[in-house]
Coordinates of C-alpha atoms and ligand atoms in Angstrom, one line a residue:
X226 CA 18.1 -34.4 -2.8
X227 CA 17.3 -31.5 -0.9
X228 CA 15.2 -31.5 2.4
X229 CA 11.7 -30.2 2.0
X230 CA 8.4 -30.6 2.6
X231 CA 5.8 -28.7 0.5
X232 CA 3.2 -26.0 2.7
X233 CA 1.3 -25.0 -0.8
X234 CA 0.1 -27.2 -3.3
X235 CA 0.8 -26.6 -7.3
X236 CA -2.6 -24.8 -8.5
X237 CA -2.2 -23.5 -11.9
X238 CA -5.7 -22.8 -12.2
X239 CA -5.7 -20.3 -9.6
X240 CA -8.0 -17.5 -10.1
X241 CA -5.7 -14.5 -11.7
X242 CA -5.7 -12.6 -8.1
X243 CA -4.3 -15.1 -6.1
X244 CA -0.8 -15.1 -8.4
X245 CA -0.7 -11.5 -10.1
X246 CA 2.1 -9.5 -9.6
X247 CA -0.3 -6.1 -9.0
X248 CA 1.8 -2.8 -9.8
X249 CA 1.1 0.5 -8.0
X250 CA 1.1 3.5 -9.7
X251 CA 0.7 6.6 -7.9
X252 CA -1.1 9.2 -10.5
X253 CA 0.6 12.4 -9.5
X254 CA 4.3 11.3 -10.0
X255 CA 3.8 8.4 -12.9
X256 CA 4.0 10.4 -15.7
X257 CA 2.8 13.8 -16.8
X258 CA 1.1 14.4 -20.1
X259 CA 0.0 18.2 -19.8
X260 CA 3.1 19.5 -18.1
X261 CA 1.8 20.9 -15.2
X262 CA 4.0 19.5 -12.8
X263 CA 1.6 16.7 -11.5
X264 CA 1.1 13.4 -13.6
X265 CA -1.9 12.4 -15.2
X266 CA -4.4 9.6 -17.0
X267 CA -3.0 10.9 -20.3
X268 CA 0.9 10.5 -19.1
X269 CA 0.0 7.3 -18.0
X270 CA -1.8 6.2 -20.8
X271 CA 1.1 6.8 -22.8
X272 CA 3.4 4.8 -20.9
X273 CA 1.3 2.1 -20.4
X274 CA 3.5 -0.6 -23.0
X275 CA 6.4 0.2 -20.5
X276 CA 4.2 -2.0 -17.8
X277 CA 3.3 -4.1 -20.2
X278 CA 7.3 -4.7 -21.4
X279 CA 7.8 -4.9 -17.3
X280 CA 5.4 -8.0 -16.9
X281 CA 3.0 -6.9 -14.8
X282 CA -0.7 -8.5 -14.5
X283 CA -2.4 -5.5 -12.8
X284 CA -2.1 -2.2 -11.9
X285 CA -3.8 -0.6 -8.8
X286 CA -4.5 3.4 -8.6
X287 CA -4.1 5.4 -5.7
X288 CA -7.1 7.7 -5.7
X289 CA -7.4 9.7 -8.9
X290 CA -11.1 11.0 -8.0
X291 CA -12.2 14.7 -7.5
X292 CA -10.5 15.8 -4.1
X293 CA -9.0 18.8 -2.6
X294 CA -5.9 16.9 -2.4
X295 CA -5.2 17.5 1.2
X296 CA -4.4 14.0 1.8
X297 CA -3.0 13.2 -1.9
X298 CA -6.5 12.3 -3.3
X299 CA -7.2 9.7 -0.4
X300 CA -9.8 12.7 0.9
X301 CA -12.6 12.5 -2.1
X302 CA -15.1 15.1 -2.4
X303 CA -16.8 13.1 -5.9
X304 CA -16.5 9.3 -5.7
X305 CA -17.8 9.1 -9.7
X306 CA -15.3 11.8 -11.0
X307 CA -12.1 11.7 -12.3
X308 CA -10.2 15.0 -10.6
X309 CA -9.5 17.6 -13.4
X310 CA -6.0 17.5 -12.0
X311 CA -5.5 14.1 -13.6
X312 CA -7.9 14.3 -16.2
X313 CA -11.5 13.2 -17.4
X314 CA -13.6 10.1 -17.2
X315 CA -13.1 9.7 -20.8
X316 CA -9.5 9.8 -20.3
X317 CA -10.1 6.7 -17.8
X318 CA -12.0 4.9 -20.4
X319 CA -9.4 5.2 -22.9
X320 CA -6.7 4.4 -20.1
X321 CA -8.8 1.3 -19.2
X322 CA -9.6 0.1 -22.8
X323 CA -5.7 0.1 -23.6
X324 CA -5.1 -1.5 -20.4
X325 CA -7.3 -4.5 -21.7
X326 CA -5.9 -4.5 -25.1
X327 CA -2.2 -5.2 -23.4
X328 CA -3.5 -7.6 -21.1
X329 CA -3.4 -5.6 -17.9
X330 CA -6.2 -5.4 -15.2
X331 CA -6.8 -2.5 -13.5
X332 CA -7.9 -1.8 -9.8
X333 CA -8.8 1.5 -8.6
X334 CA -8.8 2.7 -4.7
X335 CA -11.8 3.0 -3.0
X336 CA -11.8 5.5 0.2
X337 CA -15.1 4.1 2.7
X338 CA -13.8 5.3 5.9
X339 CA -13.8 9.1 5.5
X340 CA -14.7 11.9 2.7
X341 CA -13.3 15.0 2.2
X342 CA -14.6 17.9 4.1
X343 CA -15.4 19.3 0.4
X344 CA -17.8 15.8 -0.1
X345 CA -21.7 17.1 -0.6
X346 CA -23.0 14.8 2.2
X347 CA -20.4 16.7 4.9
X348 CA -21.2 20.1 3.5
X349 CA -24.9 19.2 4.4
X350 CA -23.9 17.6 7.6
X351 CA -22.5 21.3 8.1
X352 CA -25.5 23.2 7.2
X353 CA -27.9 21.0 8.9
X354 CA -28.6 20.8 12.8
X355 CA -27.1 18.9 15.6
X356 CA -29.0 15.7 15.3
X357 CA -30.1 15.6 11.5
X358 CA -30.2 13.0 9.4
X359 CA -27.5 14.9 7.2
X360 CA -25.1 15.0 10.5
X361 CA -25.8 11.2 11.1
X362 CA -23.7 10.5 7.9
X363 CA -20.4 11.2 10.2
X364 CA -19.4 11.2 13.5
X365 CA -20.8 14.5 15.2
X366 CA -20.8 14.6 19.0
X367 CA -21.1 17.2 21.8
X368 CA -18.0 18.4 23.3
X369 CA -17.2 17.5 26.9
X370 CA -16.4 20.3 29.7
X371 CA -18.7 23.0 30.7
X372 CA -19.3 24.4 27.5
X373 CA -18.3 21.4 25.2
X374 CA -14.9 22.5 24.8
X375 CA -12.9 19.2 25.1
X376 CA -13.3 16.8 22.6
X377 CA -15.9 13.9 23.4
X378 CA -12.9 11.4 23.7
X379 CA -9.1 11.1 23.6
X380 CA -8.8 9.6 20.2
X381 CA -5.3 11.0 18.2
X382 CA -5.5 11.5 14.6
X383 CA -3.0 8.6 12.6
X384 CA -1.4 11.9 11.6
X385 CA -0.6 13.9 15.0
X386 CA -3.2 15.9 17.1
X387 CA -6.7 14.9 18.3
X388 CA -8.9 13.1 16.0
X389 CA -12.0 15.7 16.5
X390 CA -12.5 18.7 15.3
X391 CA -15.0 21.5 16.4
X392 CA -17.3 23.2 14.0
X393 CA -18.8 26.4 14.2
X394 CA -22.7 26.1 13.8
X395 CA -25.0 28.3 11.5
X396 CA -26.2 30.5 14.4
X397 CA -22.3 31.6 14.7
X398 CA -21.0 29.7 18.1
X399 CA -19.0 27.0 18.6
X400 CA -20.7 23.7 18.0
X401 CA -20.5 20.2 18.1
X402 CA -17.3 18.2 17.4
X403 CA -16.6 15.7 14.3
X404 CA -14.6 12.9 14.2
X405 CA -11.5 12.3 11.6
X406 CA -8.9 9.6 12.3
X407 CA -6.6 11.3 9.6
X408 CA -6.9 14.7 8.8
X409 CA -9.5 17.4 9.8
X410 CA -10.2 17.7 6.0
X411 CA -11.1 14.0 6.6
X412 CA -14.1 13.5 8.1
X413 CA -15.1 9.7 9.0
X414 CA -18.1 8.3 7.6
X415 CA -20.7 6.6 10.3
X416 CA -21.2 3.2 9.0
X417 CA -23.5 2.2 11.7
X418 CA -26.2 4.5 9.0
X419 CA -27.7 1.8 6.6
X420 CA -27.6 5.1 4.1
X421 CA -23.9 4.9 4.0
X422 CA -23.9 1.1 2.5
X423 CA -26.5 1.9 0.6
X424 CA -24.2 4.9 -1.1
X425 CA -21.4 2.5 -1.4
X426 CA -23.2 -0.1 -2.9
X427 CA -23.5 2.3 -5.8
X428 CA -20.1 3.5 -6.1
X429 CA -18.9 0.1 -6.4
X430 CA -21.3 -0.9 -9.4
X431 CA -20.5 2.5 -10.9
X432 CA -16.8 1.2 -11.3
X433 CA -17.4 -2.0 -11.9
X434 CA -19.9 -1.2 -14.5
X435 CA -17.3 0.6 -16.3
X436 CA -14.9 -2.5 -16.3
X437 CA -12.1 -2.1 -13.3
X438 CA -11.3 -5.6 -12.2
X439 CA -11.6 -4.5 -8.8
X440 CA -10.6 -2.5 -5.7
X441 CA -8.0 -1.7 -3.1
X442 CA -9.9 -0.9 0.1
X443 CA -8.6 2.1 2.3
X444 CA -8.3 2.0 5.8
X445 CA -10.3 -1.6 5.8
X446 CA -10.2 -2.1 9.4
X447 CA -11.4 1.1 10.4
X448 CA -14.6 1.7 8.9
X449 CA -17.0 0.6 12.0
X450 CA -16.0 2.4 15.4
X451 CA -17.1 0.8 18.8
X452 CA -20.5 1.7 20.1
X453 CA -20.3 4.8 22.5
X454 CA -17.0 6.1 21.2
X455 CA -15.2 4.9 24.4
X456 CA -11.5 6.2 25.3
X457 CA -8.7 3.9 23.8
X458 CA -6.1 2.7 26.1
X459 CA -3.3 2.4 23.3
X460 CA -1.4 5.8 23.2
X461 CA 1.8 5.8 24.8
X462 CA 3.7 9.1 26.3
X463 CA 3.9 11.1 23.1
X464 CA 0.1 9.8 22.5
X465 CA 1.3 7.4 19.6
X466 CA -0.4 4.0 19.3
X467 CA 1.5 1.4 20.6
X468 CA 1.3 -2.1 18.6
X469 CA -1.2 -4.3 19.5
X470 CA -0.3 -7.8 18.3
X471 CA 0.4 -8.8 21.9
X472 CA -3.3 -8.2 22.7
X473 CA -5.9 -11.2 23.0
X474 CA -8.4 -10.1 20.1
X475 CA -10.9 -9.1 22.7
X476 CA -8.3 -6.6 24.8
X477 CA -7.4 -5.2 21.2
X478 CA -10.8 -4.3 20.4
X479 CA -11.4 -2.6 23.8
X480 CA -7.9 -1.2 23.7
X481 CA -8.2 0.4 19.9
X482 CA -12.2 1.3 19.5
X483 CA -11.4 2.2 16.4
X484 CA -9.3 -0.1 14.9
X485 CA -10.7 -4.3 13.8
X486 CA -14.2 -4.0 15.3
X487 CA -16.5 -6.8 14.6
X488 CA -18.9 -4.7 12.6
X489 CA -16.4 -4.1 10.0
X490 CA -16.8 -7.6 8.9
X491 CA -20.4 -6.9 8.1
X492 CA -19.7 -4.1 5.7
X493 CA -17.1 -6.3 4.2
X494 CA -19.2 -8.9 3.3
X495 CA -21.7 -6.6 1.8
X496 CA -19.3 -5.5 -0.3
X497 CA -18.4 -8.9 -1.4
X498 CA -21.8 -9.3 -2.3
X499 CA -21.8 -6.8 -5.2
X500 CA -18.2 -7.8 -6.0
X501 CA -19.9 -11.2 -6.6
X502 CA -22.4 -9.9 -8.9
X503 CA -19.7 -9.5 -11.6
X504 CA -17.2 -12.0 -12.9
X505 CA -13.6 -12.5 -11.9
X506 CA -13.3 -9.3 -9.9
X507 CA -11.1 -8.8 -6.7
X508 CA -10.9 -6.6 -3.4
X509 CA -7.4 -6.3 -1.5
X510 CA -8.0 -4.7 2.3
X511 CA -5.8 -2.1 3.4
X512 CA -5.8 -3.4 7.0
X513 CA -3.2 -2.8 9.3
X514 CA -3.9 -5.4 11.5
X515 CA -1.3 -7.7 13.2
X516 CA -0.5 -10.6 14.1
X517 CA -1.2 -12.9 11.0
X518 CA -4.2 -14.7 12.3
X519 CA -5.9 -11.5 12.8
X520 CA -5.3 -10.2 9.4
X521 CA -6.5 -13.5 7.9
X522 CA -10.3 -12.6 9.4
X523 CA -10.3 -10.1 6.7
X524 CA -9.7 -12.7 3.9
X525 CA -12.5 -15.4 4.9
X526 CA -14.3 -16.9 2.0
X527 CA -17.3 -14.3 2.2
X528 CA -15.1 -11.1 3.1
X529 CA -11.7 -9.6 1.3
X530 CA -10.0 -11.5 -1.5
X531 CA -6.6 -10.4 -0.5
X532 CA -5.3 -8.2 2.4
X533 CA -1.8 -6.5 1.9
X534 CA 0.8 -7.8 4.4
X535 CA 2.1 -5.3 6.1
X536 CA 4.2 -7.6 8.7
X537 CA 5.9 -8.6 5.9
X538 CA 6.9 -5.3 4.7
X539 CA 7.9 -3.9 7.7
X540 CA 9.9 -7.6 8.7
X541 CA 13.4 -7.0 9.7
X542 CA 16.1 -7.8 7.1
X543 CA 16.6 -11.0 9.1
X544 CA 16.5 -14.6 7.9
X545 CA 14.4 -15.8 11.1
X546 CA 12.1 -12.8 11.3
X547 CA 11.3 -13.6 7.4
X548 CA 11.0 -16.8 7.9
X549 CA 8.3 -16.7 10.6
X550 CA 6.3 -14.0 8.5
X551 CA 6.4 -16.2 5.3
X552 CA 5.3 -19.8 7.4
X553 CA 2.9 -17.6 9.2
X554 CA 1.2 -15.8 6.1
X555 CA 1.1 -19.2 3.9
X556 CA -0.6 -21.2 7.2
X557 CA -2.8 -18.7 8.3
X558 CA -3.9 -17.3 5.4
X559 CA -4.2 -20.9 3.9
X560 CA -6.3 -21.6 6.8
X561 CA -9.3 -19.4 5.4
X562 CA -8.7 -20.8 1.7
X563 CA -7.3 -17.0 0.9
X564 CA -3.8 -17.0 -1.2
X565 CA -0.7 -14.6 0.6
X566 CA 0.4 -11.5 -0.7
X567 CA 3.6 -9.6 0.0
X568 CA 4.8 -6.3 -0.6
X569 CA 8.1 -4.4 0.3
X570 CA 7.0 -0.7 -0.8
X571 CA 4.1 1.6 -0.9
X572 CA 3.5 5.1 -1.3
X573 CA 2.9 5.1 2.5
X574 CA 6.8 4.0 3.4
X575 CA 10.3 4.5 2.9
X576 CA 11.2 2.7 -0.4
X577 CA 12.8 -0.5 0.3
X578 CA 16.0 0.2 -1.6
X579 CA 16.8 3.2 1.1
X580 CA 15.0 1.5 4.0
X581 CA 17.1 -1.6 4.0
X582 CA 20.0 0.6 4.1
X583 CA 19.0 2.1 7.4
X584 CA 20.2 0.3 10.7
X585 CA 17.8 -1.7 12.8
X586 CA 17.8 1.0 15.7
X587 CA 17.4 3.7 13.2
X588 CA 14.3 2.7 11.4
X589 CA 11.6 5.4 11.7
X590 CA 8.1 4.2 12.8
X591 CA 6.2 3.3 9.3
X592 CA 4.8 6.5 8.5
X593 CA 7.1 8.6 9.7
X594 CA 9.7 9.2 7.2
X595 CA 13.5 9.7 7.3
X596 CA 14.3 13.2 9.0
X597 CA 16.9 14.9 7.3
X598 CA 19.0 15.2 10.5
X599 CA 18.7 11.4 11.1
X600 CA 21.6 9.0 10.0
X601 CA 22.1 8.9 6.3
X602 CA 21.2 5.6 5.3
X603 CA 23.8 3.4 3.4
X604 CA 22.1 3.8 -0.1
X605 CA 24.5 1.5 -2.0
X606 CA 23.9 -1.4 0.8
X607 CA 20.0 -0.4 0.8
X608 CA 19.9 -0.8 -3.1
X609 CA 21.9 -4.3 -3.0
X610 CA 19.3 -5.5 -0.2
X611 CA 16.5 -4.5 -2.3
X612 CA 17.5 -6.4 -5.2
X613 CA 17.8 -9.4 -3.0
X614 CA 15.2 -9.0 -0.9
X615 CA 12.5 -8.4 -4.4
X616 CA 13.9 -11.7 -5.9
X617 CA 12.9 -13.3 -2.9
X618 CA 9.8 -12.1 -2.5
X619 CA 8.8 -12.5 -6.4
X620 CA 9.8 -16.2 -6.3
X621 CA 6.9 -17.1 -3.3
X622 CA 3.4 -18.1 -4.1
X623 CA 1.0 -15.7 -3.8
X624 CA 0.0 -12.2 -5.1
X625 CA 2.8 -9.5 -5.3
X626 CA 2.6 -5.9 -5.1
X627 CA 5.4 -3.3 -6.5
X628 CA 5.4 0.0 -6.1
X629 CA 6.0 2.4 -9.0
X630 CA 10.0 3.0 -8.8
X631 CA 11.0 -0.1 -7.3
X632 CA 12.1 -1.2 -10.3
X633 CA 14.4 1.5 -11.4
X634 CA 16.1 1.1 -7.7
X635 CA 14.6 4.0 -6.9
X636 CA 16.0 5.6 -3.5
X637 CA 13.9 7.5 -0.8
X638 CA 13.9 11.2 -1.7
X639 CA 14.8 11.8 2.3
X640 CA 16.3 15.4 2.0
X641 CA 13.5 17.1 0.4
X642 CA 13.2 20.8 1.8
X643 CA 10.5 21.6 4.5
X644 CA 8.8 24.2 2.4
X645 CA 8.1 21.3 -0.5
X646 CA 6.4 18.6 2.0
X647 CA 2.8 18.0 1.5
X648 CA 1.8 15.1 3.7
X649 CA -0.5 16.4 6.5
X650 CA 1.6 14.4 8.9
X651 CA 4.5 17.4 8.8
X652 CA 1.7 20.2 8.9
X653 CA -0.4 18.4 12.1
X654 CA 3.6 17.5 13.8
X655 CA 4.9 20.8 12.8
X656 CA 7.6 18.8 11.4
X657 CA 8.5 16.4 14.1
X658 CA 7.4 13.5 11.9
X659 CA 8.7 14.6 8.5
X660 CA 5.7 11.9 6.6
X661 CA 5.5 10.6 3.3
X662 CA 6.7 12.5 0.6
X663 CA 10.2 11.4 0.2
X664 CA 8.6 8.2 -1.5
X665 CA 6.3 9.8 -3.8
X666 CA 8.0 12.1 -5.7
X667 CA 7.7 12.0 -9.8
X668 CA 9.3 8.9 -11.9
X669 CA 12.7 10.0 -13.7
X670 CA 12.1 8.7 -17.4
X671 CA 14.7 9.7 -19.6
X672 CA 18.2 11.2 -18.0
X673 CA 18.5 14.8 -18.7
X674 CA 15.6 15.1 -21.0
X675 CA 14.1 17.8 -18.8
X676 CA 14.7 18.9 -15.3
X677 CA 12.2 16.4 -14.0
X678 CA 14.2 13.6 -16.1
X679 CA 11.2 13.0 -18.7
X680 CA 8.3 13.0 -16.0
X681 CA 7.0 15.2 -18.4
X682 CA 8.4 17.7 -21.7
X683 CA 8.4 21.0 -19.0
X684 CA 10.5 20.2 -16.1
X685 CA 8.1 20.9 -13.5
X686 CA 7.3 18.9 -10.7
X687 CA 5.1 18.9 -7.8
X688 CA 7.9 17.5 -5.5
X689 CA 11.7 18.4 -7.0
X690 CA 13.3 15.2 -7.8
X691 CA 16.7 15.0 -6.0
X692 CA 19.8 15.2 -8.0
X693 CA 20.9 11.2 -7.6
X694 CA 17.4 10.4 -9.5
X695 CA 18.9 11.1 -13.0
X696 CA 21.2 7.7 -12.7
X697 CA 18.1 5.7 -12.1
X698 CA 16.3 7.1 -15.1
X699 CA 14.7 4.1 -17.2
X700 CA 16.5 4.9 -20.0
X701 CA 19.8 4.4 -18.7
X702 CA 18.5 1.2 -17.5
X703 CA 16.7 -0.3 -20.4
X704 CA 18.3 -3.2 -22.1
X705 CA 21.4 -2.9 -19.6
X706 CA 22.7 -6.3 -18.4
X707 CA 22.7 -5.8 -14.9
X708 CA 20.4 -3.1 -14.1
X709 CA 17.5 -3.2 -11.9
X710 CA 15.0 -3.1 -14.4
X711 CA 16.3 -5.8 -16.7
X712 CA 16.5 -7.7 -13.2
X713 CA 12.9 -6.9 -12.2
X714 CA 12.0 -8.1 -15.7
X715 CA 13.8 -11.2 -15.7
X716 CA 12.3 -12.2 -12.5
X717 CA 8.9 -11.7 -13.4
X718 CA 9.6 -13.4 -17.1
X719 CA 10.8 -16.4 -15.2
X720 CA 8.1 -16.1 -12.4
X721 CA 5.6 -16.4 -15.3
X722 CA 7.3 -19.2 -16.9
X723 CA 7.2 -21.3 -13.7
X724 CA 4.1 -20.3 -12.6
X725 CA 5.6 -19.3 -9.3
X726 CA 2.4 -17.5 -8.0
X727 CA 0.4 -20.7 -8.1
X728 CA 3.2 -22.7 -7.2
X729 CA 4.0 -25.4 -4.4
X730 CA 6.4 -23.9 -2.2
X731 CA 8.5 -25.6 0.9
X732 CA 11.5 -24.4 2.9
X733 CA 14.9 -26.2 1.9
X734 CA 16.6 -26.8 5.0
X735 CA 19.9 -27.4 3.0
X736 CA 20.6 -23.9 3.0
X737 CA 19.0 -22.7 5.8
X738 CA 20.9 -20.9 8.5
X739 CA 21.0 -17.6 10.7
X740 CA 21.7 -15.4 8.0
X741 CA 20.3 -17.0 4.8
X742 CA 16.8 -18.9 3.9
X743 CA 15.9 -20.9 0.9
X744 CA 12.8 -22.5 -0.7
X745 CA 11.5 -24.5 -3.5
X746 CA 9.1 -23.5 -5.8
X747 CA 7.8 -25.6 -8.9
X748 CA 11.1 -26.6 -9.4
X749 CA 12.7 -23.3 -8.8
X750 CA 15.2 -23.2 -6.1
X751 CA 15.3 -19.7 -4.4
X752 CA 18.6 -19.1 -2.2
X753 CA 18.8 -15.7 -0.5
X754 CA 21.9 -15.0 1.5
X755 CA 21.2 -11.9 4.3
X756 CA 24.4 -10.6 5.3
X757 CA 26.0 -13.7 5.9
X758 CA 29.7 -15.1 4.1
X759 CA 29.8 -16.8 1.1
X760 CA 27.5 -20.0 0.2
X761 CA 28.5 -22.8 -2.3
X762 CA 25.4 -23.1 -4.4
X763 CA 23.9 -26.5 -5.7
X764 CA 24.8 -27.4 -9.6
X765 CA 21.7 -26.3 -11.2
X766 CA 20.8 -23.8 -14.4
X767 CA 21.1 -20.0 -13.0
X768 CA 17.9 -18.6 -13.7
X769 CA 18.4 -15.3 -11.8
X770 CA 21.2 -13.9 -9.8
X771 CA 20.6 -10.4 -7.9
X772 CA 24.4 -9.6 -8.4
X773 CA 25.3 -10.3 -12.0
X774 CA 28.8 -8.7 -11.9
X775 CA 29.9 -10.7 -8.1
X776 CA 28.7 -14.1 -9.0
X777 CA 32.1 -16.4 -8.8
X778 CA 30.9 -19.4 -10.4
X779 CA 28.6 -21.5 -7.8
X780 CA 29.1 -18.7 -4.6
X781 CA 26.5 -16.6 -3.4
X782 CA 28.0 -13.5 -1.9
X783 CA 26.0 -11.3 0.8
X784 CA 22.9 -9.6 0.4
X785 CA 22.0 -11.6 -3.0
X786 CA 19.7 -14.0 -4.3
X787 CA 19.7 -16.6 -6.8
X788 CA 17.1 -18.7 -8.6
X789 CA 18.2 -21.8 -9.8
X790 CA 16.4 -24.5 -11.9
X791 CA 17.4 -28.0 -10.2
X792 CA 19.2 -30.3 -12.8
Ligands
NOJ878 C1 -4.3 5.0 3.8 C2 -3.4 5.2 2.3 O1 -2.9 4.5 2.0 C3 -2.8 6.7 2.9 O2 -2.2 7.3 2.1 C4 -4.3 7.7 3.3 O3 -3.1 8.8 3.8 C5 -4.5 6.7 4.6 N1 -4.9 5.6 4.4 C6 -6.0 7.9 4.8 O4 -6.8 7.7 3.7

């Protein structure tokens, strides 16, 4: 008899989003039908069958709206129009219809914290006088200093450099400053202005009326700023933010006057009221808040349905750390009636097949990327660990997010030459912080079919694939026992079969040690050996193993996960 006590209940009737496996498509890099080197909606539609074969429940699309693409589409100039580089609104309708026939739900990315500087609202603000209604859509302020030559406060851009830029007024003279927590091409909207909320009500309805199943909401913790825009007290000597998880809530709100301000929850509740006018839709917050009890405030019953779990994504690959985060997630989200979400990779972080092969002391800060002069990651170990970590994650109850390419075991393209780099972080820090391009390189579909390994038929690629991408091509993995692609398919199939997303979860102490963890969910026993010595497994049907070739019967090796059906 295994020792355990359930932290969740079995809830087979749970709403879809509580248990869904949601696959992130990064449209520029998924599949390119027109061959211009940038992925597009037609390319995605052609490949939807392969996502259905994988066994996912929903797709979240990173932004494909009209945009000057200064931050790869997170700088939107028209929220209702598909950018021509990706196709047309009709192409989206076709995609949505096909996804529906395949039973795949569609989530789109909404960016309410900022617009592009090319958005009509910002252009109108620039053309209007200080103090005008148009300027009040954004945060314009006079500068400090004798001639207004200093920024209005000390806030720093997440991408490096000051969070303020100064404009030239209509009379040709230097004038006010505007706030941009990200690139200078991404001015922050002023959510104290009720017109902004009205505009976003309409934008949400536009996509909901089309039939999308929900939204991923960008920078959901930053929309509302502290009144008076006071200085922040959080920066280190390099003007980088320090973690705030050790501060009380009141201290954190004061130290970082642009994150997690109480007013943000009113804006969320308004989004939620719109969503609730429709059946069965959901929204997920990109709220970089820590620790988990604080993050759980974003998923109270009248706020978001889900929020990304970045503590989980950035956790050390270590049994005790992971156990704490999983327990805290289930308990803290559970207290407010929310289910947990899990994620290991996305378009802002180092792919986990590479990240887990980096020594903890060399792991770059989130968003920084691996510098070509950093010690080389151990890619074989990284992939082995990534497979173990993914199998650990996909057995957990709740919803899991996958990032395109991880089902191929794709590594980070960390040696990209500077001339290709497009992340604004790279330019804003003079290459000091290398940025996120390494996880955004187009996918290899068919080895050697073209220079881009079948990403398109021309071989063009907005970021070049490194030579090692060829061996990860999907066609080389399809139907191959032990390949990462087949492992993912198997995990998703068994997950569905046992309804693990809505399962009853408990830790199992018998296989718990400094280097291993085990839990049971709906009758499936999951054991992960994180870097320890061999473990003897209990008797049972082996449902999944992440190391096909290595499993000596009954023995679990280091950096390996198994799923067993107990007999
Ligand atoms: C978070 C997005 O995931 C990231 O890619 C983007 O650069 C920032 N928000 C700004 O929109």
